[in-house]
Amino acid sequence: MSDQQFSDLHCHPAMHPLMLGHKKLWNTHLGSKRRKIKEAQEQGKRGGLYDQAGYPKLINSRVKLVYASLYSLEQGFMMNNSYLLSALNMTIKIGLVFPMILHFAGIRLHLRDFVMSLYTKYKAKRLRFLKEQEYWDEFINELQHYKDEKDTTGELVHESEQEIMHLLDFAYGDGTSNNLKSSGTFRVADGNWDKSLPAGDEVLTVLTMEGLAIVSQTKHGGGHSKHGTKMLRSNTIGKRIRYLKNEIPLFFVTFSHHFSSELCGHARSLPIKARRLGLLDQEFFIDEGFSQLGYLTLKYLLSVKELPNGQFIKDENAGRRIFIDVKHLSLKGRLTLYQLVASYNAAHPLDKIPIIASHIGYSNRGIGEMLLTLKANNEKDSSQAEKTMINGRAHQFNTWSINLGHEEIAKIVASGGLIGIALEQNNLGVPFGAKTNKKPREYFARLVMNQMLCMARAANTPDFWNCVTMGTDFDGLIDPV
């Protein structure tokens, strides 16, 4: 087995333990269905029965540096606009013989929660809790776990030990499981970090955040809106961003996510057919550019200000800079960001702002072609994945604007930024709903290498190889390669 060490630009180590209600992030095991857990991982099925990026697996996978994304599940996943589900739920309730007995026994039938539990792999009980929990409160709860458990050593439970030993044998088949690491420590990069990787069975954790709805949205009084939340006042948003700058060593923020923050539009990421069933409606604010408040928020995060002549300078009063991750950001929003960063970096070459694309794929499209597709409202499920021949070899791509266009690769490289290749099937060009569990490993390896080499060709500079890394998005509700 190689001594190679790894980094991951975007994953969710806390997602699975919190979903299960565990008190410690080190405890990631479901505690049952051991055979199904192993099979699900071998076949690349969506995580739910198993974790993908919990700390026991990070330690045993020789990951030394991980960018841990803090995320609060969005209300859009839990909104019910389905007349069919509502009618079925009413029918079931009416048909119950002892509804009050079931109620007092703690059994409640929520078909919406059941359906979304199947999709997200979250437990229905957890979904009902998150439906009422404010984004910010859940964010602080997750953050507190990292603060409380940093620099402490965790021990593998017996079930996790067996699971990881099986995976090591499955992956390598060379007795690697004999080197199982049954304990480990995670560090958090903060003001006391000495800028070096930790030694031994330890992993350095850099905190990031996914989705500015965490700071801009509230569920109070927003339950009847199209996306289930409403906008907070600008002074509250500013106060929360100051907290991110001053109290948390936050490296970057993924500005947009699946549903609207009302600060900038988001790119389409979910099957359109789900919206037609009354589920997962992404349409509010989709593909829009920055709102006026969103543009002010962008400049405040980057600690820049704009002069009357259109030039950008550093805002010394805005505090520490937090970088911007373009994943999920609308194409219009990305173009605004690229223009701002290019202008600032040209004038301040010693204080360049790097652009992050933390867990992303390549569209094999130019920006102009993607803009025309969006203008024609022509991002369809049927055109999401495309197979094409390049230099006599077959390739496949997700052509939607959630992925990067040709010119964007060069813009990110020029900024000195980072591009994390997502290890998620749809990002890499696998159609929604495609059955891939029987595909050989070589199929998935080709998907990843296809992305990396085609991005390198689009960048047209060897500097690309200083900017590319893995951004797995593990434990982020994905279908992994």
Short mmCIF file of C-alpha atoms in Angstrom, two decimals, residues 4 30 45 57 67 69 85 92 94 220 252 263 270 289 331 370 376 399 402 450 454 462:
data_model
loop_
_atom_site.label_atom_id
_atom_site.label_comp_id
_atom_site.label_asym_id
_atom_site.label_seq_id
_atom_site.Cartn_x
_atom_site.Cartn_y
_atom_site.Cartn_z
CA GLN A 4 0.78 8.74 -0.39
CA LEU A 30 -25.36 3.04 12.17
CA LYS A 45 -24.75 3.69 -3.68
CA LYS A 57 -12.36 6.79 7.36
CA TYR A 67 -11.81 21.16 4.20
CA SER A 69 -18.07 22.09 4.93
CA LEU A 85 -48.70 13.45 -1.41
CA ILE A 92 -54.15 7.65 5.39
CA ILE A 94 -58.70 9.45 7.81
CA HIS A 220 -39.99 32.30 10.88
CA PHE A 252 -14.21 30.01 2.06
CA LEU A 263 -28.31 37.21 -2.49
CA LEU A 270 -31.59 18.71 -9.26
CA GLY A 289 -27.18 37.43 -10.89
CA LEU A 331 -23.30 31.59 -14.30
CA MET A 370 -24.18 28.05 -21.75
CA ALA A 376 -33.72 29.64 -24.06
CA THR A 399 -23.43 20.12 -19.73
CA ILE A 402 -23.56 24.08 -12.59
CA ASN A 450 -11.66 12.62 -18.33
CA CYS A 454 -10.18 18.04 -20.39
CA PRO A 462 0.84 23.94 -16.98
#
